[in-house]
Amino acid sequence: MVRLTGKLADGQFITRGVSRCSTERFLLWLAPWVALLVFGVYCAGLCLVKGLNQTNMDNRFVFGLWIFVDLTIIALGAGAFFTGFLLYILKFKELSAVINSAVIIGLVCYSGAMAALMVDVGQPLRCWFTFWYPNVHSMLTEVTFCISCYLAVLAIEYLPVVLKNRRLKEIPSFLVFEFELHKLIYVLAGVGTFLSFFHQGSLGGLFGVLRGRPFAFREGLMVWPSTFFLFILSAAAVGPSFLILTTWLVEKITHKRLVKDQVFQLLARISGILLCVYVLAKAVDTLVWLNRTSPGLGFEAAQYYDWKPFGTWILFAEIVLFGLLPALILITPGLRARRGWLIPATALACCGVALNRFVQTVQTQALPTLSFDRFLSYSPSWQEVGTFAGVLAYGVLVYSFSFRYSQVFPEERELKAARVMRLEIPEEELVEAGR
Amino acid sequence: MAGAVLTPAPWRLITDTALWSENWPGVPRPARGEIRARFTTCALCPAGCAVRARCVGEQPVLLTGVSGGLCPFGLSAHHLPYHPARLRKGPVAEATAAVAGKAGQGIAVLDLNPGRTASWSYRRAMGAMKGAYLTPQAEPFAYDLSAARTVLSIGTPLLDGWGTPSKVNAARPNFRLIQAEAMESRTAMLAEQWIPIAPGSESAFAKSIPQLEAARELSLVLGEGPEIAEINQRIGAFGKTVFGRSEAVVPETWTREAAAVTAFADVPDHSIAVLLIDETPATSYIPWHRIEQKLVRDNPVVVTFAAHRGGYARHAQFALPTAMYPEVLDDVAPAADAIRPVFRLAAPLVATPTGVVSLAEFVGTLSGVPVANVLRERADAIHHAGQGTLHTYADRQRTAVKELTADAFWKGLNEGGEWTWEDAKPRAAVMNRAEVRPVEPVESPADLPLVAISEPHYAGLVSPLLTKLYQESNLLLAPNRIALHPKDARDAGVVDGGRAMLQTRLGKCAVEVTVDAAVPAGAVQVGSAPGIQDVCGHAARAKVVSV
Amino acid sequence: MIAQGKTNVAARYGMSIDVDRCNGCGACMVACAAENNVPPAANGATERTGLTWIRVYRVDNGGEGNERRSAFVPMLCQHCGKDAPCVAVCPQQAVDVDPATGIVGQMPERCLGCRYCMAACPYHARSFNWSDPAWPAGMEKTLNPDVAPRMRGVVEKCNLCQGRLHTAKAKAAMAGRVEIDPADYVPACVEACPTRAIHFGNLNDAASEVAQESHRKGSFRMLEALHTDPKIYYQSKKDWVRETASAPRPGKENARG
């Protein structure tokens, strides 16, 4: 029955006024991701059933690929909260064009990170202990509370995206629900913004508070180390960049224009300005750490960079190559207006935040603290990589389904209509009209 | 119903679910029972440390030393009965028939832990059967560290399980230790002076001792090799720090019946038709090729009495399971630093497993010599002599033997006690004018570039918990491992933790590799596994090939 | 029930380890594992995935060839002061510093296995149960009834043989005493050391051996500049051994680890 009417049924779910590929092509696109997801679930299952000996983590590299990936994808997923904040609180109305996409990316990143974390801990069945016996002094408690609450917020914010589906809209109670929900959206955005600001910070604090690890330890304000604020700033800066990057990617894959260029420009400008502030703050923080914090704990900072391959190049890459350079491109209107500059710049910014999270987690653990200890290396096992690949596949699948069956980009229909019109008007006239 | 939510009960239930994961399948629950202490003597090596066993019911759960600590092997001896490599069954009837079938041909017993009462049983049986009683080497000396002021040790693990730890530690503040050794061993690390010598050059170094600056001050030289006794005699150590080995008194009939003690190396080649090896409490290992050399060419019978499958059981026609400490009543051979007679019993802490045989009973049956009650007979002989005191571990009392009845003496020994004859006059050392065997010519280093440095201890069967030292840390070189200097490792193309082949003139052996800058370049430190010892002894030329 | 002995003055249990006496035999490591029901290595476990509550490191002066000198340094949980780096980080209060004893405790039954405390510890004193604990058939009979074995997926570390402290307290309570007899509470590693390199006692008791040794010349603590206030003191007459207690020496890699 489903098979016979499959094509028909599928078409009925697609938003009116937009074109989507055929069911066959969509299934073809899904197949490798589904396979990857199955493999990921198998890998995660191995870790859960046989224990974490399936990974290459050890007593010294206690966190591995997953913590790096978690921190990175949560930073990239920050587009969700930050766009919400800009749209609903600061009233940047243009951003309603990407808010749905941002919410989906946020949901995918946060739920993916949570799933990976559940595999990462030794006793996943005890995860609720953090709520039951919370240690309010622990950054991880903050992280757990905020991420789980914010995930709930994201899920609620995601509901309208789902409910915008053509067939679901036909159900009256859903419409009422959506209407009611919409009234709440400002509250949700506010709560979400607070929660996610806070946990981006807590993730930064995660390593920044480690007094026993002078490479990661930072001084700070009140109970929060400087990395708390730097993480918020970097996540806020990179979130819009990642949104540009993903939207561009979706445009390329679907061969459609989805968002007006001015939205891209606005996002790029925001990202660039914040990135500038971040680079400045990061540079100051690094100097304070190099000259005061680390030596104060008995560790001359220069020695960290004696351990190959983590030489001083990593500092240069983090701050200049992946920080200052994309920041300058993004704040320069002439450069960011061109895709050839804009996209690489956003990609660089995303790499920068990933490198920063890598340094914070992996390099911290690789560096010895005891004088008779070694510099350690670690490479993830296929089970770890597979689990992560599963998270990636899950993200692609959720996004693909949302894109196909919901109205992710509200401007898509408008742009499509404009494009159809434009094709009818000769090029010269269009140029003329533009002037 | 709603009221129940407000009581602590549901919350408590939620909390208690965590307990479920405490009993995750595979997490055993320790047995409970009455806790009591029992005492015995560790029989793993001649040190014979006094042991206090904390028992739950009859089961020992923790071993501790009575006077000071214990070595890691002794501490974990109560795990040995459960070792997965334990030999539990063997072809007893077939072995008996094969040995009986060779009656009248050259029979010999190889005793790898000589100096015990069981050793006397072997000697008596061999005496009755005109067989030979063989030991790894006839060690005629005992050393008194308490009288030493400057000790030169050539590779002897003096501070690492050589003598009785409590005695060595007591004497340690009073002597200066010079350690001559290729590697900075555990002893070299704690010595006042470490003289690094080329690997395998112990003998050459010994010859140069008279030229040493410290030569005049030396009160004792320790080491292996025929020159050492001569040097000790020359520096006047005989009678001061070097004495003859003393043994507790034995029944007079035994000495009359016993076969002579023959060093294994002195046995003519291809003369043994039946070789019975007592391997259980082995403190050393003779490489198989040397054993083979002594066997008749035509169809020899080798029976090893072993507790595990890793040693001669790999080569012998018959491997018969034996009980070992702490499963069986045995006595402990005197240590290298015991200059006066001692007698201690290792009383069993757990029940003797079924299906095991003992070499003493085996040869007793073969020869018709009664061996069933030898320990009691010997204890009675000591008691009859009426000398010395019994030191009981539980109450730390010393009682003169004269004040005890024979039964009380026997009981005291069985409940953890040591008989010593403190005021016995140490036996004078007698220079053994045995032929000094020529040193094997140095082979050309062209194809075998490395010189082997062997681990000082042969660990036959060790507790599974020793993985803490071998595997979960690299504190001790694991028996199946070799250690190489980083440069040699690079040359050989092997990496730390990798696998390799250790190759010598005698053959090759699969090993794991540790790369360690503490090993001198040009040397390879080899683990004590029998497989390695079969092909690579101390100072042997070797090479490491990556696989 | 174990009676709780009430003490008026808080104790601060600590150790004094004489590096110059340690011959690296490893008795402490084995005794610790036997006392605390730490299982033998799981299949394929390495020095980085094993379970060792106390670990003897071989350290050297960095010299080459004949200049090289080594020493053994037993490392265990350093039982830092009340602001131990591992305590604040645990999200569910599975780590605490007992104000009555100064012992840094780890509750395996509360542990989520997030390993954040392991990342926080500069001394690498913790081990994670990467696999199910397994003993060869029959060997589980030798388990100590005073200590519960841990399950897979939790962190464990030295607790100064807290089981023995409870036994000592119970014994004192039975005898109607408030204070425990110091002779009744000696951790397994201290008891096992054949060279008596490790001393144990109450650092708050000025008359105790450890308190006196902690003030002696040549006494030092690991990574003191981190201000973790450890209760494990080391001592050595050798300058280079004392120098190993401070921050890493660049490029001086110890192959033994």
PDB file of N, CA and C in Angstrom, chain C residues 44-115:
ATOM      1  N   GLY C  44      44.715  -7.361  26.810  1.00  0.00           N
ATOM      2  CA  GLY C  44      45.122  -6.238  25.981  1.00  0.00           C
ATOM      3  C   GLY C  44      45.346  -4.943  26.737  1.00  0.00           C
ATOM      4  N   ALA C  45      45.204  -4.966  28.068  1.00  0.00           N
ATOM      5  CA  ALA C  45      45.444  -3.732  28.818  1.00  0.00           C
ATOM      6  C   ALA C  45      46.918  -3.375  28.749  1.00  0.00           C
ATOM      7  N   THR C  46      47.189  -2.087  28.749  1.00  0.00           N
ATOM      8  CA  THR C  46      48.569  -1.627  28.689  1.00  0.00           C
ATOM      9  C   THR C  46      48.848  -0.766  29.898  1.00  0.00           C
ATOM     10  N   GLU C  47      50.065  -0.230  29.922  1.00  0.00           N
ATOM     11  CA  GLU C  47      50.397   0.648  31.048  1.00  0.00           C
ATOM     12  C   GLU C  47      49.490   1.877  31.070  1.00  0.00           C
ATOM     13  N   ARG C  48      48.829   2.158  29.974  1.00  0.00           N
ATOM     14  CA  ARG C  48      47.959   3.330  29.967  1.00  0.00           C
ATOM     15  C   ARG C  48      46.500   2.981  30.204  1.00  0.00           C
ATOM     16  N   THR C  49      46.147   1.723  30.128  1.00  0.00           N
ATOM     17  CA  THR C  49      44.741   1.371  30.391  1.00  0.00           C
ATOM     18  C   THR C  49      44.596   0.473  31.613  1.00  0.00           C
ATOM     19  N   GLY C  50      45.699   0.213  32.313  1.00  0.00           N
ATOM     20  CA  GLY C  50      45.642  -0.667  33.473  1.00  0.00           C
ATOM     21  C   GLY C  50      45.061   0.025  34.693  1.00  0.00           C
ATOM     22  N   LEU C  51      44.881  -0.772  35.743  1.00  0.00           N
ATOM     23  CA  LEU C  51      44.356  -0.245  36.991  1.00  0.00           C
ATOM     24  C   LEU C  51      45.466  -0.293  38.035  1.00  0.00           C
ATOM     25  N   THR C  52      46.005   0.857  38.349  1.00  0.00           N
ATOM     26  CA  THR C  52      47.050   0.904  39.372  1.00  0.00           C
ATOM     27  C   THR C  52      46.772   2.084  40.285  1.00  0.00           C
ATOM     28  N   TRP C  53      46.517   1.788  41.534  1.00  0.00           N
ATOM     29  CA  TRP C  53      46.240   2.876  42.485  1.00  0.00           C
ATOM     30  C   TRP C  53      47.549   3.503  42.947  1.00  0.00           C
ATOM     31  N   ILE C  54      48.573   2.680  42.948  1.00  0.00           N
ATOM     32  CA  ILE C  54      49.904   3.206  43.237  1.00  0.00           C
ATOM     33  C   ILE C  54      50.781   2.695  42.110  1.00  0.00           C
ATOM     34  N   ARG C  55      51.655   3.556  41.656  1.00  0.00           N
ATOM     35  CA  ARG C  55      52.468   3.178  40.523  1.00  0.00           C
ATOM     36  C   ARG C  55      53.881   3.665  40.757  1.00  0.00           C
ATOM     37  N   VAL C  56      54.848   2.770  40.598  1.00  0.00           N
ATOM     38  CA  VAL C  56      56.234   3.162  40.810  1.00  0.00           C
ATOM     39  C   VAL C  56      56.819   3.572  39.459  1.00  0.00           C
ATOM     40  N   TYR C  57      57.193   4.824  39.366  1.00  0.00           N
ATOM     41  CA  TYR C  57      57.807   5.342  38.150  1.00  0.00           C
ATOM     42  C   TYR C  57      59.322   5.244  38.286  1.00  0.00           C
ATOM     43  N   ARG C  58      59.970   4.949  37.186  1.00  0.00           N
ATOM     44  CA  ARG C  58      61.412   5.027  37.182  1.00  0.00           C
ATOM     45  C   ARG C  58      61.776   6.390  36.624  1.00  0.00           C
ATOM     46  N   VAL C  59      62.496   7.183  37.383  1.00  0.00           N
ATOM     47  CA  VAL C  59      62.880   8.511  36.914  1.00  0.00           C
ATOM     48  C   VAL C  59      64.395   8.544  36.754  1.00  0.00           C
ATOM     49  N   ASP C  60      64.877   9.411  35.906  1.00  0.00           N
ATOM     50  CA  ASP C  60      66.316   9.496  35.741  1.00  0.00           C
ATOM     51  C   ASP C  60      66.750  10.944  35.680  1.00  0.00           C
ATOM     52  N   ASN C  61      68.063  11.138  35.782  1.00  0.00           N
ATOM     53  CA  ASN C  61      68.580  12.504  35.824  1.00  0.00           C
ATOM     54  C   ASN C  61      68.778  13.086  34.432  1.00  0.00           C
ATOM     55  N   GLY C  62      68.385  12.349  33.422  1.00  0.00           N
ATOM     56  CA  GLY C  62      68.505  12.857  32.060  1.00  0.00           C
ATOM     57  C   GLY C  62      69.882  12.671  31.455  1.00  0.00           C
ATOM     58  N   GLY C  63      70.808  12.068  32.205  1.00  0.00           N
ATOM     59  CA  GLY C  63      72.162  11.869  31.697  1.00  0.00           C
ATOM     60  C   GLY C  63      72.214  10.772  30.646  1.00  0.00           C
ATOM     61  N   GLU C  64      73.294  10.777  29.891  1.00  0.00           N
ATOM     62  CA  GLU C  64      73.474   9.763  28.853  1.00  0.00           C
ATOM     63  C   GLU C  64      74.531   8.770  29.306  1.00  0.00           C
ATOM     64  N   GLY C  65      74.374   7.527  28.897  1.00  0.00           N
ATOM     65  CA  GLY C  65      75.388   6.496  29.155  1.00  0.00           C
ATOM     66  C   GLY C  65      75.708   6.369  30.632  1.00  0.00           C
ATOM     67  N   ASN C  66      76.998   6.500  30.968  1.00  0.00           N
ATOM     68  CA  ASN C  66      77.416   6.307  32.353  1.00  0.00           C
ATOM     69  C   ASN C  66      77.001   7.449  33.274  1.00  0.00           C
ATOM     70  N   GLU C  67      76.601   8.561  32.688  1.00  0.00           N
ATOM     71  CA  GLU C  67      76.170   9.702  33.503  1.00  0.00           C
ATOM     72  C   GLU C  67      74.747   9.513  34.004  1.00  0.00           C
ATOM     73  N   ARG C  68      74.100   8.542  33.467  1.00  0.00           N
ATOM     74  CA  ARG C  68      72.696   8.355  33.769  1.00  0.00           C
ATOM     75  C   ARG C  68      72.525   7.774  35.170  1.00  0.00           C
ATOM     76  N   ARG C  69      71.671   8.361  35.957  1.00  0.00           N
ATOM     77  CA  ARG C  69      71.330   7.813  37.267  1.00  0.00           C
ATOM     78  C   ARG C  69      69.803   7.751  37.382  1.00  0.00           C
ATOM     79  N   SER C  70      69.324   6.714  37.990  1.00  0.00           N
ATOM     80  CA  SER C  70      67.874   6.539  38.084  1.00  0.00           C
ATOM     81  C   SER C  70      67.431   6.402  39.532  1.00  0.00           C
ATOM     82  N   ALA C  71      66.167   6.571  39.715  1.00  0.00           N
ATOM     83  CA  ALA C  71      65.559   6.353  41.031  1.00  0.00           C
ATOM     84  C   ALA C  71      64.115   5.944  40.797  1.00  0.00           C
ATOM     85  N   PHE C  72      63.527   5.368  41.817  1.00  0.00           N
ATOM     86  CA  PHE C  72      62.125   4.966  41.709  1.00  0.00           C
ATOM     87  C   PHE C  72      61.267   5.886  42.554  1.00  0.00           C
ATOM     88  N   VAL C  73      60.193   6.356  41.963  1.00  0.00           N
ATOM     89  CA  VAL C  73      59.284   7.249  42.680  1.00  0.00           C
ATOM     90  C   VAL C  73      57.883   6.640  42.685  1.00  0.00           C
ATOM     91  N   PRO C  74      57.417   6.176  43.823  1.00  0.00           N
ATOM     92  CA  PRO C  74      56.036   5.666  43.877  1.00  0.00           C
ATOM     93  C   PRO C  74      55.052   6.828  43.820  1.00  0.00           C
ATOM     94  N   MET C  75      54.119   6.742  42.884  1.00  0.00           N
ATOM     95  CA  MET C  75      53.105   7.784  42.758  1.00  0.00           C
ATOM     96  C   MET C  75      51.746   7.183  43.091  1.00  0.00           C
ATOM     97  N   LEU C  76      51.035   7.857  43.956  1.00  0.00           N
ATOM     98  CA  LEU C  76      49.682   7.439  44.271  1.00  0.00           C
ATOM     99  C   LEU C  76      48.872   8.717  44.376  1.00  0.00           C
ATOM    100  N   CYS C  77      47.614   8.613  44.706  1.00  0.00           N
ATOM    101  CA  CYS C  77      46.827   9.825  44.923  1.00  0.00           C
ATOM    102  C   CYS C  77      47.566  10.637  45.966  1.00  0.00           C
ATOM    103  N   GLN C  78      47.804  11.906  45.682  1.00  0.00           N
ATOM    104  CA  GLN C  78      48.610  12.720  46.589  1.00  0.00           C
ATOM    105  C   GLN C  78      47.770  13.289  47.735  1.00  0.00           C
ATOM    106  N   HIS C  79      46.495  12.970  47.740  1.00  0.00           N
ATOM    107  CA  HIS C  79      45.595  13.415  48.804  1.00  0.00           C
ATOM    108  C   HIS C  79      45.796  14.891  49.106  1.00  0.00           C
ATOM    109  N   CYS C  80      45.457  15.675  48.075  1.00  0.00           N
ATOM    110  CA  CYS C  80      45.635  17.119  48.148  1.00  0.00           C
ATOM    111  C   CYS C  80      44.793  17.702  49.275  1.00  0.00           C
ATOM    112  N   GLY C  81      45.037  18.954  49.553  1.00  0.00           N
ATOM    113  CA  GLY C  81      44.307  19.650  50.597  1.00  0.00           C
ATOM    114  C   GLY C  81      42.829  19.787  50.272  1.00  0.00           C
ATOM    115  N   LYS C  82      42.129  20.615  51.032  1.00  0.00           N
ATOM    116  CA  LYS C  82      40.670  20.613  50.893  1.00  0.00           C
ATOM    117  C   LYS C  82      40.201  21.145  49.539  1.00  0.00           C
ATOM    118  N   ASP C  83      41.062  21.873  48.836  1.00  0.00           N
ATOM    119  CA  ASP C  83      40.693  22.311  47.493  1.00  0.00           C
ATOM    120  C   ASP C  83      41.331  21.420  46.429  1.00  0.00           C
ATOM    121  N   ALA C  84      41.257  20.128  46.630  1.00  0.00           N
ATOM    122  CA  ALA C  84      41.866  19.202  45.675  1.00  0.00           C
ATOM    123  C   ALA C  84      41.296  19.461  44.283  1.00  0.00           C
ATOM    124  N   PRO C  85      42.142  19.421  43.254  1.00  0.00           N
ATOM    125  CA  PRO C  85      41.659  19.749  41.895  1.00  0.00           C
ATOM    126  C   PRO C  85      40.547  18.826  41.417  1.00  0.00           C
ATOM    127  N   CYS C  86      40.492  17.604  41.948  1.00  0.00           N
ATOM    128  CA  CYS C  86      39.509  16.647  41.451  1.00  0.00           C
ATOM    129  C   CYS C  86      38.150  16.802  42.107  1.00  0.00           C
ATOM    130  N   VAL C  87      38.094  17.429  43.281  1.00  0.00           N
ATOM    131  CA  VAL C  87      36.841  17.434  44.041  1.00  0.00           C
ATOM    132  C   VAL C  87      35.800  18.345  43.404  1.00  0.00           C
ATOM    133  N   ALA C  88      36.224  19.568  43.068  1.00  0.00           N
ATOM    134  CA  ALA C  88      35.259  20.532  42.554  1.00  0.00           C
ATOM    135  C   ALA C  88      34.710  20.122  41.199  1.00  0.00           C
ATOM    136  N   VAL C  89      35.482  19.333  40.432  1.00  0.00           N
ATOM    137  CA  VAL C  89      35.050  19.074  39.062  1.00  0.00           C
ATOM    138  C   VAL C  89      33.989  17.985  38.945  1.00  0.00           C
ATOM    139  N   CYS C  90      33.912  17.085  39.913  1.00  0.00           N
ATOM    140  CA  CYS C  90      32.984  15.962  39.778  1.00  0.00           C
ATOM    141  C   CYS C  90      31.553  16.460  39.722  1.00  0.00           C
ATOM    142  N   PRO C  91      30.798  16.137  38.665  1.00  0.00           N
ATOM    143  CA  PRO C  91      29.449  16.693  38.545  1.00  0.00           C
ATOM    144  C   PRO C  91      28.471  16.116  39.560  1.00  0.00           C
ATOM    145  N   GLN C  92      28.792  14.976  40.152  1.00  0.00           N
ATOM    146  CA  GLN C  92      27.778  14.404  41.043  1.00  0.00           C
ATOM    147  C   GLN C  92      28.323  14.028  42.414  1.00  0.00           C
ATOM    148  N   GLN C  93      29.273  14.783  42.859  1.00  0.00           N
ATOM    149  CA  GLN C  93      29.761  14.639  44.230  1.00  0.00           C
ATOM    150  C   GLN C  93      30.230  13.232  44.563  1.00  0.00           C
ATOM    151  N   ALA C  94      30.882  12.607  43.618  1.00  0.00           N
ATOM    152  CA  ALA C  94      31.432  11.283  43.889  1.00  0.00           C
ATOM    153  C   ALA C  94      32.843  11.385  44.474  1.00  0.00           C
ATOM    154  N   VAL C  95      33.393  12.574  44.494  1.00  0.00           N
ATOM    155  CA  VAL C  95      34.739  12.771  45.046  1.00  0.00           C
ATOM    156  C   VAL C  95      34.624  13.747  46.202  1.00  0.00           C
ATOM    157  N   ASP C  96      35.261  13.429  47.295  1.00  0.00           N
ATOM    158  CA  ASP C  96      35.226  14.366  48.412  1.00  0.00           C
ATOM    159  C   ASP C  96      36.504  14.280  49.223  1.00  0.00           C
ATOM    160  N   VAL C  97      36.740  15.313  50.000  1.00  0.00           N
ATOM    161  CA  VAL C  97      37.847  15.280  50.957  1.00  0.00           C
ATOM    162  C   VAL C  97      37.201  15.162  52.329  1.00  0.00           C
ATOM    163  N   ASP C  98      37.521  14.081  53.016  1.00  0.00           N
ATOM    164  CA  ASP C  98      36.928  13.856  54.327  1.00  0.00           C
ATOM    165  C   ASP C  98      37.564  14.831  55.325  1.00  0.00           C
ATOM    166  N   PRO C  99      36.779  15.741  55.885  1.00  0.00           N
ATOM    167  CA  PRO C  99      37.385  16.718  56.788  1.00  0.00           C
ATOM    168  C   PRO C  99      37.978  16.076  58.043  1.00  0.00           C
ATOM    169  N   ALA C 100      37.494  14.891  58.393  1.00  0.00           N
ATOM    170  CA  ALA C 100      37.988  14.256  59.612  1.00  0.00           C
ATOM    171  C   ALA C 100      39.334  13.573  59.415  1.00  0.00           C
ATOM    172  N   THR C 101      39.646  13.217  58.182  1.00  0.00           N
ATOM    173  CA  THR C 101      40.877  12.463  57.944  1.00  0.00           C
ATOM    174  C   THR C 101      41.760  13.096  56.878  1.00  0.00           C
ATOM    175  N   GLY C 102      41.184  13.962  56.077  1.00  0.00           N
ATOM    176  CA  GLY C 102      41.948  14.539  54.974  1.00  0.00           C
ATOM    177  C   GLY C 102      42.067  13.616  53.787  1.00  0.00           C
ATOM    178  N   ILE C 103      41.412  12.461  53.861  1.00  0.00           N
ATOM    179  CA  ILE C 103      41.509  11.498  52.768  1.00  0.00           C
ATOM    180  C   ILE C 103      40.622  11.949  51.606  1.00  0.00           C
ATOM    181  N   VAL C 104      41.179  11.960  50.412  1.00  0.00           N
ATOM    182  CA  VAL C 104      40.381  12.267  49.224  1.00  0.00           C
ATOM    183  C   VAL C 104      39.716  10.962  48.788  1.00  0.00           C
ATOM    184  N   GLY C 105      38.411  10.927  48.887  1.00  0.00           N
ATOM    185  CA  GLY C 105      37.690   9.685  48.616  1.00  0.00           C
ATOM    186  C   GLY C 105      37.020   9.710  47.262  1.00  0.00           C
ATOM    187  N   GLN C 106      36.837   8.553  46.706  1.00  0.00           N
ATOM    188  CA  GLN C 106      36.161   8.427  45.416  1.00  0.00           C
ATOM    189  C   GLN C 106      35.086   7.371  45.604  1.00  0.00           C
ATOM    190  N   MET C 107      33.844   7.730  45.339  1.00  0.00           N
ATOM    191  CA  MET C 107      32.755   6.769  45.532  1.00  0.00           C
ATOM    192  C   MET C 107      32.423   6.120  44.205  1.00  0.00           C
ATOM    193  N   PRO C 108      32.855   4.906  43.992  1.00  0.00           N
ATOM    194  CA  PRO C 108      32.603   4.280  42.686  1.00  0.00           C
ATOM    195  C   PRO C 108      31.116   4.083  42.424  1.00  0.00           C
ATOM    196  N   GLU C 109      30.337   3.903  43.474  1.00  0.00           N
ATOM    197  CA  GLU C 109      28.908   3.644  43.248  1.00  0.00           C
ATOM    198  C   GLU C 109      28.149   4.915  42.881  1.00  0.00           C
ATOM    199  N   ARG C 110      28.815   6.053  43.002  1.00  0.00           N
ATOM    200  CA  ARG C 110      28.204   7.314  42.623  1.00  0.00           C
ATOM    201  C   ARG C 110      28.746   7.785  41.271  1.00  0.00           C
ATOM    202  N   CYS C 111      29.820   7.134  40.830  1.00  0.00           N
ATOM    203  CA  CYS C 111      30.590   7.655  39.700  1.00  0.00           C
ATOM    204  C   CYS C 111      29.871   7.399  38.373  1.00  0.00           C
ATOM    205  N   LEU C 112      29.843   8.447  37.562  1.00  0.00           N
ATOM    206  CA  LEU C 112      29.225   8.370  36.247  1.00  0.00           C
ATOM    207  C   LEU C 112      30.205   7.842  35.209  1.00  0.00           C
ATOM    208  N   GLY C 113      31.473   7.952  35.544  1.00  0.00           N
ATOM    209  CA  GLY C 113      32.489   7.524  34.579  1.00  0.00           C
ATOM    210  C   GLY C 113      32.785   8.578  33.539  1.00  0.00           C
ATOM    211  N   CYS C 114      32.597   9.861  33.901  1.00  0.00           N
ATOM    212  CA  CYS C 114      32.864  10.926  32.923  1.00  0.00           C
ATOM    213  C   CYS C 114      34.352  11.215  32.815  1.00  0.00           C
ATOM    214  N   ARG C 115      35.117  10.820  33.823  1.00  0.00           N
ATOM    215  CA  ARG C 115      36.578  10.922  33.824  1.00  0.00           C
ATOM    216  C   ARG C 115      37.091  12.358  33.891  1.00  0.00           C
TER     217      ARG C 115
END
